Amino acid sequence: QGKEVYYSLDDEHISRIYKMALEHLCEEK
């Protein structure tokens, strides 16, 4: 159960970082 909760939180965290990374790449290019 603990792992499932951790994964759900990780997904949201990763998606946020992924968006920020994409925006950063777009700004550089």
mmCIF file of C-alpha atoms in Angstrom:
data_model
loop_
_atom_site.group_PDB
_atom_site.id
_atom_site.type_symbol
_atom_site.label_atom_id
_atom_site.label_comp_id
_atom_site.label_asym_id
_atom_site.label_seq_id
_atom_site.Cartn_x
_atom_site.Cartn_y
_atom_site.Cartn_z
ATOM 1 C CA GLN A 1 0.000 0.000 0.000
ATOM 2 C CA GLY A 2 2.793 2.420 0.921
ATOM 3 C CA LYS A 3 4.443 1.981 -2.461
ATOM 4 C CA GLU A 4 1.178 2.691 -4.335
ATOM 5 C CA VAL A 5 0.710 5.989 -2.502
ATOM 6 C CA TYR A 6 4.349 6.891 -3.119
ATOM 7 C CA TYR A 7 3.935 6.183 -6.832
ATOM 8 C CA SER A 8 0.832 8.364 -7.150
ATOM 9 C CA LEU A 9 2.696 11.264 -5.513
ATOM 10 C CA ASP A 10 5.724 10.575 -7.713
ATOM 11 C CA ASP A 11 3.619 10.739 -10.894
ATOM 12 C CA GLU A 12 2.350 14.219 -10.022
ATOM 13 C CA HIS A 13 5.858 15.364 -9.059
ATOM 14 C CA ILE A 14 7.433 13.943 -12.233
ATOM 15 C CA SER A 15 4.774 15.464 -14.495
ATOM 16 C CA ARG A 16 5.403 18.898 -12.924
ATOM 17 C CA ILE A 17 9.196 18.582 -13.361
ATOM 18 C CA TYR A 18 8.677 17.305 -16.922
ATOM 19 C CA LYS A 19 6.620 20.398 -17.827
ATOM 20 C CA MET A 20 9.205 22.728 -16.278
ATOM 21 C CA ALA A 21 11.993 20.959 -18.187
ATOM 22 C CA LEU A 22 10.113 21.291 -21.489
ATOM 23 C CA GLU A 23 9.510 25.001 -20.889
ATOM 24 C CA HIS A 24 13.202 25.479 -20.080
ATOM 25 C CA LEU A 25 14.262 23.719 -23.297
ATOM 26 C CA CYS A 26 11.844 25.824 -25.355
ATOM 27 C CA GLU A 27 13.276 29.009 -23.848
ATOM 28 C CA GLU A 28 16.863 27.990 -24.696
ATOM 29 C CA LYS A 29 15.950 27.131 -28.296
#
